[in-house]
Coordinates of C-alpha atoms and ligand atoms in Angstrom, one line a residue:
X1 CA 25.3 186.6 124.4
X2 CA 21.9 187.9 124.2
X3 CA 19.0 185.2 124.5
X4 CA 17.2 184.9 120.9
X5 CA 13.9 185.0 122.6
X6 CA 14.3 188.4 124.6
X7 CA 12.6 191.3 122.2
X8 CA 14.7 194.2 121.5
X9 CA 12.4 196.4 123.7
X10 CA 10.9 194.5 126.9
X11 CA 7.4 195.4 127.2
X12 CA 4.3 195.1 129.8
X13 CA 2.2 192.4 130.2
X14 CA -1.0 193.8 131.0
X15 CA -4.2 191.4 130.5
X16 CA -2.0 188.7 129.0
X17 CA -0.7 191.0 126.5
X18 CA 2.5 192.7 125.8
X19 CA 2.1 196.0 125.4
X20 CA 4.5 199.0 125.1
X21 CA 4.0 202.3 127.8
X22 CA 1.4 204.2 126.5
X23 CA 3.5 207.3 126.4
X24 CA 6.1 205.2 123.7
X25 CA 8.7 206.2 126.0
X26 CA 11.9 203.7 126.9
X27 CA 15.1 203.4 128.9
X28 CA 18.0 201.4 128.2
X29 CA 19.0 198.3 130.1
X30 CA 22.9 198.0 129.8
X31 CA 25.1 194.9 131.1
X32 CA 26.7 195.5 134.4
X33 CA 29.4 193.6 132.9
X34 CA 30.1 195.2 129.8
X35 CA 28.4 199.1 129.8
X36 CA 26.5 198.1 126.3
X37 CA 23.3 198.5 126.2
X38 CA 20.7 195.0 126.2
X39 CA 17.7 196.2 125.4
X40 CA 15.2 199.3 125.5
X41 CA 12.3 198.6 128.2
X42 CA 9.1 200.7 128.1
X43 CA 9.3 203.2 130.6
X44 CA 5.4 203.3 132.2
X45 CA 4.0 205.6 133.7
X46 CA 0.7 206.5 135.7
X47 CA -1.8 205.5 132.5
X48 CA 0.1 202.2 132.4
X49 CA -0.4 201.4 136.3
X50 CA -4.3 202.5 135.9
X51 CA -4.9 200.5 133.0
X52 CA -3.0 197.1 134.7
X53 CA -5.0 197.7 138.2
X54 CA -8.1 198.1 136.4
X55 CA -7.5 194.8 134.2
X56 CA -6.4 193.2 138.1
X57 CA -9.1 194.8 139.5
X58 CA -11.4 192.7 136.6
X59 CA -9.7 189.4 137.0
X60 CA -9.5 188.6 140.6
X61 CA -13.3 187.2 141.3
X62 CA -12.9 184.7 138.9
X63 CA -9.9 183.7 140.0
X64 CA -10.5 184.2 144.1
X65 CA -14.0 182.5 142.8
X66 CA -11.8 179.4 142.3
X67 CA -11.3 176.9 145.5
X68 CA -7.7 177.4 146.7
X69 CA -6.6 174.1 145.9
X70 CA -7.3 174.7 142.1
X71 CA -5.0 177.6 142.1
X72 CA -2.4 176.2 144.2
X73 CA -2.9 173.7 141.4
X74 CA -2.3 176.4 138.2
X75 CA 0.7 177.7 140.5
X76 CA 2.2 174.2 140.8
X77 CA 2.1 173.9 136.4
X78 CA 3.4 177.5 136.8
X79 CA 6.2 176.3 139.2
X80 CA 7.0 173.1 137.0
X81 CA 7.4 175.2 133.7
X82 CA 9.6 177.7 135.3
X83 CA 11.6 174.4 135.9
X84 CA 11.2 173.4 132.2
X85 CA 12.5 176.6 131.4
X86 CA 15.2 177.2 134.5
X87 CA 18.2 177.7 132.4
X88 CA 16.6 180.3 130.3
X89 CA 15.8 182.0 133.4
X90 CA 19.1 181.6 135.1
X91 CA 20.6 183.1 131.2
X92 CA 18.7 186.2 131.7
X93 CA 19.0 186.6 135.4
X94 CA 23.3 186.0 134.5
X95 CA 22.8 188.5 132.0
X96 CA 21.4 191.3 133.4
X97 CA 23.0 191.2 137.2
X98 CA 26.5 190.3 135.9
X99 CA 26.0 187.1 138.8
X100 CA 27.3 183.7 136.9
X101 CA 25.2 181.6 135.3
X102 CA 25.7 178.7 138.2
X103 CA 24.7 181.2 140.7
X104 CA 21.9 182.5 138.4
X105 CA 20.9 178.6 138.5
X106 CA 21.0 178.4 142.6
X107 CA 18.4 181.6 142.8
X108 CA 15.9 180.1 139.4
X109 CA 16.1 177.0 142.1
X110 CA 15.2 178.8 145.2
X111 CA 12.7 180.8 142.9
X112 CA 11.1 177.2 142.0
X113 CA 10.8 176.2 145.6
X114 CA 9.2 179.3 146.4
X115 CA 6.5 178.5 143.7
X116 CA 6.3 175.0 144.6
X117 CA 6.1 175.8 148.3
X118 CA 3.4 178.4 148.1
X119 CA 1.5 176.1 145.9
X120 CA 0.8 173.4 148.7
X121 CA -0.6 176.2 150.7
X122 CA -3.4 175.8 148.5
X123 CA -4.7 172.7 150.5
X124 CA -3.5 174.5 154.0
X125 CA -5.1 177.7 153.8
X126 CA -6.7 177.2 157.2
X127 CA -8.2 180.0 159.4
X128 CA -9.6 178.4 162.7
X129 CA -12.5 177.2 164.4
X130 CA -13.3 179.1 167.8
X131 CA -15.8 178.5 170.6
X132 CA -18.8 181.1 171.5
X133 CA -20.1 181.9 174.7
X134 CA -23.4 181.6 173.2
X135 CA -25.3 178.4 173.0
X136 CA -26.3 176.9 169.2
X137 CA -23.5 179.7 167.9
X138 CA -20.8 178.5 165.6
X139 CA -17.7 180.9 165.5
X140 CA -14.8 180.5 162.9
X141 CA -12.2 182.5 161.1
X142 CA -11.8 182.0 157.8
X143 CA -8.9 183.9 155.1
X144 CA -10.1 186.2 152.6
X145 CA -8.3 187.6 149.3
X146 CA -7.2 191.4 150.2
X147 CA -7.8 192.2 146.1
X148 CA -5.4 193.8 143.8
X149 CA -1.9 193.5 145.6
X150 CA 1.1 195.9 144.2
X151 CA 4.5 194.3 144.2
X152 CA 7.5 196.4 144.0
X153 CA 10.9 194.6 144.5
X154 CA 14.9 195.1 143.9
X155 CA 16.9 193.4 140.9
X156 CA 19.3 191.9 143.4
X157 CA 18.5 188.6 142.9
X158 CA 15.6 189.6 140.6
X159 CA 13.6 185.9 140.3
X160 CA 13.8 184.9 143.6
X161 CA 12.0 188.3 144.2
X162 CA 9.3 187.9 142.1
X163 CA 8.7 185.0 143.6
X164 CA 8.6 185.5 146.9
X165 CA 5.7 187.9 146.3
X166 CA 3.8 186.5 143.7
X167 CA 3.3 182.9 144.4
X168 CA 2.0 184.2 147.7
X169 CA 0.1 186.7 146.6
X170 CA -2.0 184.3 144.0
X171 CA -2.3 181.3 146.4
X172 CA -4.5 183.8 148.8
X173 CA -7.0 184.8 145.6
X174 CA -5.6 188.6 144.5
X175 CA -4.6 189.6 141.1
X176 CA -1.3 190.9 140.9
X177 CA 0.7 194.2 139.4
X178 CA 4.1 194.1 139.7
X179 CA 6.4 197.1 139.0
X180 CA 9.3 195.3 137.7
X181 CA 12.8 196.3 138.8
X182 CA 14.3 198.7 136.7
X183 CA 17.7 196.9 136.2
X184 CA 15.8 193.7 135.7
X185 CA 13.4 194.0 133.1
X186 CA 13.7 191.1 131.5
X187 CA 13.3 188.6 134.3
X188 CA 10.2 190.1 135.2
X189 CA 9.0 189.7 131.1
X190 CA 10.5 186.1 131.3
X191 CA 8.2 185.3 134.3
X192 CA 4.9 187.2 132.7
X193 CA 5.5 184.6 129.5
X194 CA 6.1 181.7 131.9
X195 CA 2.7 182.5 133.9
X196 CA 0.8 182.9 130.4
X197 CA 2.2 179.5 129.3
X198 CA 1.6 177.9 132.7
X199 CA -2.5 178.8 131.7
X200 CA -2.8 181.8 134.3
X201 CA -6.1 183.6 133.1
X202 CA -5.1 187.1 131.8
X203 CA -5.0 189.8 133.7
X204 CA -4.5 187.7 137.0
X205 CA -0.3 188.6 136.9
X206 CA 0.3 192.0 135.3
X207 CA 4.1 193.2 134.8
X208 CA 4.3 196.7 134.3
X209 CA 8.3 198.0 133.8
X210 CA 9.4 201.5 134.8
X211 CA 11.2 203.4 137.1
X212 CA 10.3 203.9 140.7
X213 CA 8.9 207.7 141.0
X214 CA 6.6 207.0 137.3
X215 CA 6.1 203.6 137.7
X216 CA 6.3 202.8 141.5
X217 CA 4.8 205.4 143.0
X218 CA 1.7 205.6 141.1
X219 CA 1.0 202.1 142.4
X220 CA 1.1 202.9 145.6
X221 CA -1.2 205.4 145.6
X222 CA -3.2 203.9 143.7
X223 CA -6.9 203.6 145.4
X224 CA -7.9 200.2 144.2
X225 CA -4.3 198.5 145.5
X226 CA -5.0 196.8 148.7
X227 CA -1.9 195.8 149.4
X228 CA 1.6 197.0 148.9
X229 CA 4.3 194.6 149.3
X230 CA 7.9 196.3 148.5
X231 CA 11.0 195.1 148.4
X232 CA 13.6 198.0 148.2
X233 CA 15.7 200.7 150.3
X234 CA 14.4 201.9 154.0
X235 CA 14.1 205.2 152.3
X236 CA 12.1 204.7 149.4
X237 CA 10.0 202.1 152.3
X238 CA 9.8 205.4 154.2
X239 CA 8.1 207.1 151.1
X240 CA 6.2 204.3 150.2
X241 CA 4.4 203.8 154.3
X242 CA 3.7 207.4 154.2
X243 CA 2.0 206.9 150.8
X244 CA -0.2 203.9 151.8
X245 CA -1.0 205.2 155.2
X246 CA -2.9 208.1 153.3
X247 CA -5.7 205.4 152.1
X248 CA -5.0 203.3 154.8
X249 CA -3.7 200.7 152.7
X250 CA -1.7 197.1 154.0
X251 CA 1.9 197.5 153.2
X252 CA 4.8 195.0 153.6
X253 CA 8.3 196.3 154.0
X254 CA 11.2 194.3 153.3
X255 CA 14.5 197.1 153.6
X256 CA 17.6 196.9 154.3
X257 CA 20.1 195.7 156.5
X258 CA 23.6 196.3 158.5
X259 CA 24.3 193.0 159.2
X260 CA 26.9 192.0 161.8
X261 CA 29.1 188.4 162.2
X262 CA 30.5 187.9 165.0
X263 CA 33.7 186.0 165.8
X264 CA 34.5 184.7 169.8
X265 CA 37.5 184.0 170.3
X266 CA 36.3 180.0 170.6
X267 CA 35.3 179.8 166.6
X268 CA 36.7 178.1 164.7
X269 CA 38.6 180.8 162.8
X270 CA 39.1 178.8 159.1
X271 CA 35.4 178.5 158.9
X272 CA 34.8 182.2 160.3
X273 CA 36.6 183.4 157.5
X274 CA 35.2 180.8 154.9
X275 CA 31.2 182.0 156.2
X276 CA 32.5 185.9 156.2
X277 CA 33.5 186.0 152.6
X278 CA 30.7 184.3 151.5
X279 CA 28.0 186.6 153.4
X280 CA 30.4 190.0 152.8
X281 CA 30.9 189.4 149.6
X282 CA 28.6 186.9 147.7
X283 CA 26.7 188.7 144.9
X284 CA 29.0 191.0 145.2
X285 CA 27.6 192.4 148.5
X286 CA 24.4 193.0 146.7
X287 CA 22.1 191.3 149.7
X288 CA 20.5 192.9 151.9
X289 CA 21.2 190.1 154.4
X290 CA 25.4 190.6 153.6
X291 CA 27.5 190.6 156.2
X292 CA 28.7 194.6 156.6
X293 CA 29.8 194.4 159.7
X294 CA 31.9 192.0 161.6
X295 CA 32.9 192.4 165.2
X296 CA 36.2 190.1 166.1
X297 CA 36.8 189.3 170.1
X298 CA 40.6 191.2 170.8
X299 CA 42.4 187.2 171.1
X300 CA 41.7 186.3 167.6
X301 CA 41.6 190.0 165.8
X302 CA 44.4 190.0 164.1
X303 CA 44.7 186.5 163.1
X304 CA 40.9 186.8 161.8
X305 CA 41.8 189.9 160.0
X306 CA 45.5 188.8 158.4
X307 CA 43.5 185.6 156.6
X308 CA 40.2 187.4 156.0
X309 CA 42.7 189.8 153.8
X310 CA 45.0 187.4 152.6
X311 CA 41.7 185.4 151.4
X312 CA 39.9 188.8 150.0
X313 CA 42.5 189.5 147.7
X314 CA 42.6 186.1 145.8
X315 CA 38.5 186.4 144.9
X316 CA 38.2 186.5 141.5
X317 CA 35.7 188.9 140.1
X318 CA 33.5 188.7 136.9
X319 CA 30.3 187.0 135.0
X320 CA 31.9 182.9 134.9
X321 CA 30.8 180.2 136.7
X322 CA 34.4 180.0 138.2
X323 CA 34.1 183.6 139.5
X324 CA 33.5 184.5 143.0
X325 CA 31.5 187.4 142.6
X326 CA 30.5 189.7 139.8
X327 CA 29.9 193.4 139.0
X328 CA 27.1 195.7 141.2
X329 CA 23.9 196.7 139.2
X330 CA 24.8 200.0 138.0
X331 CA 27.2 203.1 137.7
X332 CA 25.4 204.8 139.8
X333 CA 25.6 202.6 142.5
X334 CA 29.7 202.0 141.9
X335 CA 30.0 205.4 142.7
X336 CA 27.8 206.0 145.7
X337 CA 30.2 203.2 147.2
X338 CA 33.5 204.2 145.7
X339 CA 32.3 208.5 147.5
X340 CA 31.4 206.4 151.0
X341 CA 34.8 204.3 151.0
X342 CA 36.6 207.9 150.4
X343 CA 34.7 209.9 153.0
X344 CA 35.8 207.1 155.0
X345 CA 39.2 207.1 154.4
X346 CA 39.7 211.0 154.7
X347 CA 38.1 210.6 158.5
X348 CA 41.0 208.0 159.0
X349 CA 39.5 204.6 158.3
X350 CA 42.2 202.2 157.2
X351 CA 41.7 200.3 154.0
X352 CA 43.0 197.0 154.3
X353 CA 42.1 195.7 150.7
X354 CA 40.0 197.0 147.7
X355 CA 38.3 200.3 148.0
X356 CA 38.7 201.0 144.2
X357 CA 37.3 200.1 140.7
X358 CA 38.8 197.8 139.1
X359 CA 40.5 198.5 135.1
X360 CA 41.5 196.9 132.7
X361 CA 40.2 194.9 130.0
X362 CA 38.2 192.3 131.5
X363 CA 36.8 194.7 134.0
X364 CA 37.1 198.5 132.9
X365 CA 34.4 198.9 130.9
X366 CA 31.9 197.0 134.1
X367 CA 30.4 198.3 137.5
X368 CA 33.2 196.2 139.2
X369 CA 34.1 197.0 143.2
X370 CA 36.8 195.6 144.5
X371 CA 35.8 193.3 147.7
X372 CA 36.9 196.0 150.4
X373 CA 37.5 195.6 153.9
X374 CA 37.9 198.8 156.0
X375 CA 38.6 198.9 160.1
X376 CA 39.9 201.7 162.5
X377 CA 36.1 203.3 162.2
X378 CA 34.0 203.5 164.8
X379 CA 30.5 202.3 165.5
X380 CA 28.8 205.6 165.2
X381 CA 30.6 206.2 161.7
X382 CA 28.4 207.3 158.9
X383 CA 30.0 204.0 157.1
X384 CA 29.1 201.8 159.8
X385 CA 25.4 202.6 159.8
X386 CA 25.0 203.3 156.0
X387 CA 23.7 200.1 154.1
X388 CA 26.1 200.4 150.8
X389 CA 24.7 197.3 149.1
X390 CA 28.2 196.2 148.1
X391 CA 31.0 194.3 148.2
X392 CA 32.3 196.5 151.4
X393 CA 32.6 195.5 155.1
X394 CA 34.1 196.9 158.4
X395 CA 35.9 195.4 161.0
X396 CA 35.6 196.3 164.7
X397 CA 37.8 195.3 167.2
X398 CA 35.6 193.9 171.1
X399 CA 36.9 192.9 174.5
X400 CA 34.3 190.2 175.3
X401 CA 30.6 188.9 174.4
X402 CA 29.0 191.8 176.0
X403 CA 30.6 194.1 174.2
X404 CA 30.1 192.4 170.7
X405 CA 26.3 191.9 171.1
X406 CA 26.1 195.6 172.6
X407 CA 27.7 196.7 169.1
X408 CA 25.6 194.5 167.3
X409 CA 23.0 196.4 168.5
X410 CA 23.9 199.2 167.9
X411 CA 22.6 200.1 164.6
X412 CA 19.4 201.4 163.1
X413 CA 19.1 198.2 161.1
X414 CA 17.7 194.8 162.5
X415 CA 17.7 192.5 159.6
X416 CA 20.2 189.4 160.0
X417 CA 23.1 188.4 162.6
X418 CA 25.4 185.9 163.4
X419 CA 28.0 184.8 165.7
X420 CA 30.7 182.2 165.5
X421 CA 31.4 180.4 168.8
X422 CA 31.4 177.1 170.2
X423 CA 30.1 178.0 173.2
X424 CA 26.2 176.5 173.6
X425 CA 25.6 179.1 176.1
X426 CA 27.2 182.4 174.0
X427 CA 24.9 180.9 171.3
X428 CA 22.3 180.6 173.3
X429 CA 22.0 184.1 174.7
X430 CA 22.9 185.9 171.2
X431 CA 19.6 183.9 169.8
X432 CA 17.9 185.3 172.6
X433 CA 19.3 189.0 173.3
X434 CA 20.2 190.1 168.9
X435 CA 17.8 192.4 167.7
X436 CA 17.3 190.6 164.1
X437 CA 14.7 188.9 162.6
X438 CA 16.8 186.1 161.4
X439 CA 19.8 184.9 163.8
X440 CA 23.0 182.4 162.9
X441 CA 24.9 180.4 164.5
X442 CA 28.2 179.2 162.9
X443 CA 26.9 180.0 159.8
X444 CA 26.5 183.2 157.2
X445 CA 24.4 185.8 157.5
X446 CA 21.5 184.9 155.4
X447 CA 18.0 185.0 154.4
X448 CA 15.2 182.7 154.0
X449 CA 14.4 179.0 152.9
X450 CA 10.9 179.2 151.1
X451 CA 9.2 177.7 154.3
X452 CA 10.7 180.7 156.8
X453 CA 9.5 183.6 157.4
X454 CA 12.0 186.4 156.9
X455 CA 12.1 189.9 157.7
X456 CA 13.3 192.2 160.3
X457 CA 13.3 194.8 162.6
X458 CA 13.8 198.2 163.7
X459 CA 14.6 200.0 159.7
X460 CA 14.7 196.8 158.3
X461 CA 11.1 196.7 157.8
X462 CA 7.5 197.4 159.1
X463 CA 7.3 193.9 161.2
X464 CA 5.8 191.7 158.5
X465 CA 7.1 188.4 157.2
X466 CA 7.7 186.9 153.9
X467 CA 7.8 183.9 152.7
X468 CA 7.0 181.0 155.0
X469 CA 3.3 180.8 155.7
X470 CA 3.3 183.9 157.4
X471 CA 3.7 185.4 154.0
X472 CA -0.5 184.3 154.6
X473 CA -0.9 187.3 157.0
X474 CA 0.6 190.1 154.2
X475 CA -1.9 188.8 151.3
X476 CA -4.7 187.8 153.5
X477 CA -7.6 189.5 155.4
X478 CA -9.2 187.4 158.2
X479 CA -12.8 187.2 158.7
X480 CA -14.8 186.4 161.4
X481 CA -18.1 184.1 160.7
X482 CA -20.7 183.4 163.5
X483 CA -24.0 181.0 162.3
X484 CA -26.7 180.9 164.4
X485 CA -28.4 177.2 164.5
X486 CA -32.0 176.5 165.7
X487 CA -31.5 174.3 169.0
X488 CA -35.0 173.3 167.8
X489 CA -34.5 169.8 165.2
X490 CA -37.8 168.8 163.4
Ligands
NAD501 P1 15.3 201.0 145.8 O1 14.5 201.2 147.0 O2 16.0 202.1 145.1 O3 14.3 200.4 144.6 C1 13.5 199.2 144.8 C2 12.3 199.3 143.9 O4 11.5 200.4 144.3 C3 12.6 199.5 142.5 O5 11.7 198.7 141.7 C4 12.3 200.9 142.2 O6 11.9 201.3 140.9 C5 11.1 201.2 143.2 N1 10.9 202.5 143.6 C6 11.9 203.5 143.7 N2 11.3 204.7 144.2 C7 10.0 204.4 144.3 C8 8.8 205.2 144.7 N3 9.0 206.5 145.1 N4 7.6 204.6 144.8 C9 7.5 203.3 144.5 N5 8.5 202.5 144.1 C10 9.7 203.1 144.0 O7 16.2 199.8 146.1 P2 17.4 199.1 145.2 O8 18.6 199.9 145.4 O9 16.9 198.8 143.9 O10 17.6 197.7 146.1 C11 18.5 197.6 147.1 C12 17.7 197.7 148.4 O11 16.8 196.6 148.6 C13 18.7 197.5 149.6 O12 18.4 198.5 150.6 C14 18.4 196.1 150.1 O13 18.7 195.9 151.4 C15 16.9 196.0 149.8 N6 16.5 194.6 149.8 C16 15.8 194.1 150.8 C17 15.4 192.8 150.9 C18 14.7 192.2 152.0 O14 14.0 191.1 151.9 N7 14.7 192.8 153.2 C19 15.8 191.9 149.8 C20 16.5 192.5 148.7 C21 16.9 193.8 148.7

């Protein structure tokens, strides 16, 4: 059921207003779940973005004029009224991802965290003291706001998005302009209301909505921006680096992922399986941390694969708190995944379970994939180096550690990784020798608590980290300050 409080068309919040695109133009919003539409959303466009940087653009002195603590302070209220207000979030989240409401509640949580996290940075926003080789000469770094900061993210787990770039963002002293995910308009609205209501000075978090090429992009370019933080696909990142390079403007890249779990033939195989379901297939595979790939030692293969499959086909897909995993985002989507899974098959990968939409009446009218699990493909196949952002993974068959970590490796991504052994040393070296910026042992693969840094390499992103305090470095400028002091003392 639709919340009473959403309006029938989400709007901007520019300036602490909600205001409609300039252009009156809207898309529809419908439920991953159902097909029928939510709500209209203005649909901005390059007038919109202006107008929101220049009200940024007005804001931030007074607020960067403020000592940290205070604003760590407004960010804390904000942080505590999102909690006041958790299960409205987690309702809208539910509603507009298809997730359940519980899991809705775990990412409002993580969301809160973030906030609450990011507002004791407030009293810790140290630069450092240094020595000079010059006598009577003080020398010390301190952080400086960048300015206006641009935040584009994904609607995969669309609060915990927000934020991870916006509590950040404030705590260093910019104003912010985020281009809302397109299939997550309301969260984005929820959060602008919650920031007004929390006492944030207008025009300090603007939420513009829109899609990426009228909304997006025009932030990007934009000349007052000073830095870009996206969250999104390694090719719209490409597009977006290129963009920012032109003005030589900061830009943070979180992308995605091709994550591989691996299982020695030492694991403990019930809890294999238990971690891979839950990384393959949690939100519906909609994470850019999941689990695609998972590389099994020839000892335990097909053991590993008969209960992975056995297990697989008793999920239970759909929107309540009892489901395992819901729909994917949008048709559009569903089908790029259901083409990639035939391609597959017709080059001779076997389909063990799912590879189909599912019917019927709970389902048939949704964006529902069935949890799929493919193998006989090889490393270099298009579907083993293509991120589908779904409930889809391969399995590939190794001889020994070497040649696990060597496929593991093997991929243009570099995001997440983990391995299941109980070997100290195996552990040891895949900590060391897995090209990921986040590595697991015994465990999922993941992504961040709210004190880590996250992030990774190679496509996955452009080196930068967020959250953790190295979510600092993104929103920050360092400068260096030398004084001068007369040896002389009257
Ligand atoms: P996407 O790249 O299509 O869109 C992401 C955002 O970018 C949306 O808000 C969209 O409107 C905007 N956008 C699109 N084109 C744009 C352009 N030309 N200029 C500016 N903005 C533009 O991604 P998606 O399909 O919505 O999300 C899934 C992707 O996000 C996956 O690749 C996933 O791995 C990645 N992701 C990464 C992380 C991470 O932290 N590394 C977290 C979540 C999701």
């Amino acid at each position: 059921m639709l919340p009473q409080f959403l309006p029938n068309t989400i709007p901007n919040w520019i300036g602490g207003a909600q205001v409609e695109a300039q252009s009156g133009e809207v898309f529809q919003k419908v439920s991953p779940h159902s097909g029928v539409q939510l709500y209209r959303v203005a649909s901005s466009g390059i007038s919109d973005i202006q107008r929101a940087v220049q009200i940024a653009t007005h804001a931030q002195p007074d607020w960067a004029g403020m000592t940290p603590v205070r604003r760590g302070e407004l960010l804390l209220n904000l942080a505590q009224v999102m909690r006041d207000y958790r299960d409205d979030i987690a309702a809208v989240v539910a509603l507009e991802t298809g997730m359940s409401f519980c899991a809705a509640q775990a990412e409002t949580a993580v969301a809160i965290a973030q906030g609450e996290f990011m507002a004791g940075e407030g009293r810790r926003l140290y630069g450092r003291t240094a020595t000079s080789a010059t006598p009577h000469k003080y020398a010390s770094l301190v952080r400086q706001p960048v300015g206006v900061a641009g935040l584009i993210i994904a609607a995969n787990t669309p609060i915990a998005n927000i934020a991870w770039k916006v509590f950040p963002a404030l705590i260093c002293g910019n104003a912010a302009v985020v281009k809302a995910a397109e299939d997550a308009p309301a969260t984005a609205w929820l959060f602008g209301r919650l920031a007004r209501q929390a006492g944030l000075a207008p025009g300090v978090l603007n939420i513009v909505q829109g899609l990426g090429e009228q909304a997006g992009a025009p932030l990007v370019a934009h000349p007052d921006v000073g830095v870009v933080s996206f969250t999104g696909s390694t090719e719209v990142g490409r597009v977006i680096a290129t963009v920012a390079a032109q003005r030589l403007a900061k830009v943070s890249l979180e992308l995605g992922g091709k994550n591989p779990l691996i299982v020695c033939d030492d694991a403990d195989l019930e809890k294999a399986v238990d971690w891979s379901l839950l990384a393959a297939f949690s939100n519906a595979g909609q994470r850019c941390a999941a689990a695609s790939r998972i590389i099994v030692f020839d000892a335990v293969y097909g053991q590993f694969r008969d209960q992975l499959v056995e297990r697989t086909r008793k999920l239970r897909l759909g929107p309540e708190d009892g489901d395992d995993l819901g729909p994917v985002i949008n048709e559009r989507q569903l089908n790029h995944m259901l083409s990639a899974v035939e391609d597959a098959r017709k080059k001779g990968a076997a389909i063990l379970t799912g590879g189909t939409r599912l019917g019927g009446a709970a389902h048939g009218k949704g964006f529902y994939m069935a949890p799929t699990i493919i193998e006989q493909v090889a490393p270099r196949d298009a579907i083993s180096l293509q991120e589908l952002f779904g409930p889809i993974t391969c399995l590939y068959r190794v001889k020994n550690f070497d040649q696990a970590l060597c496929m593991a490796n093997d991929s243009p991504y570099g995001l997440t990784a983990s391995i299941h052994t109980r070997n100290i040393d195996r552990a040891m070296e895949f900590t060391r020798r897995i090209q990921a910026g986040v590595a697991v042992v015994n465990g999922g693969t993941h992504g961040s608590e709210p004190h880590m840094p996250f992030g990774g390499t190679k496509m996955s992103g452009n080196g930068t980290r967020e959250p953790g305090r190295e979510a600092l470095e993104v929103y920050s400028d360092l400068k260096a300050v030398y004084i001068n002091v007369s040896a002389e003392i009257h």
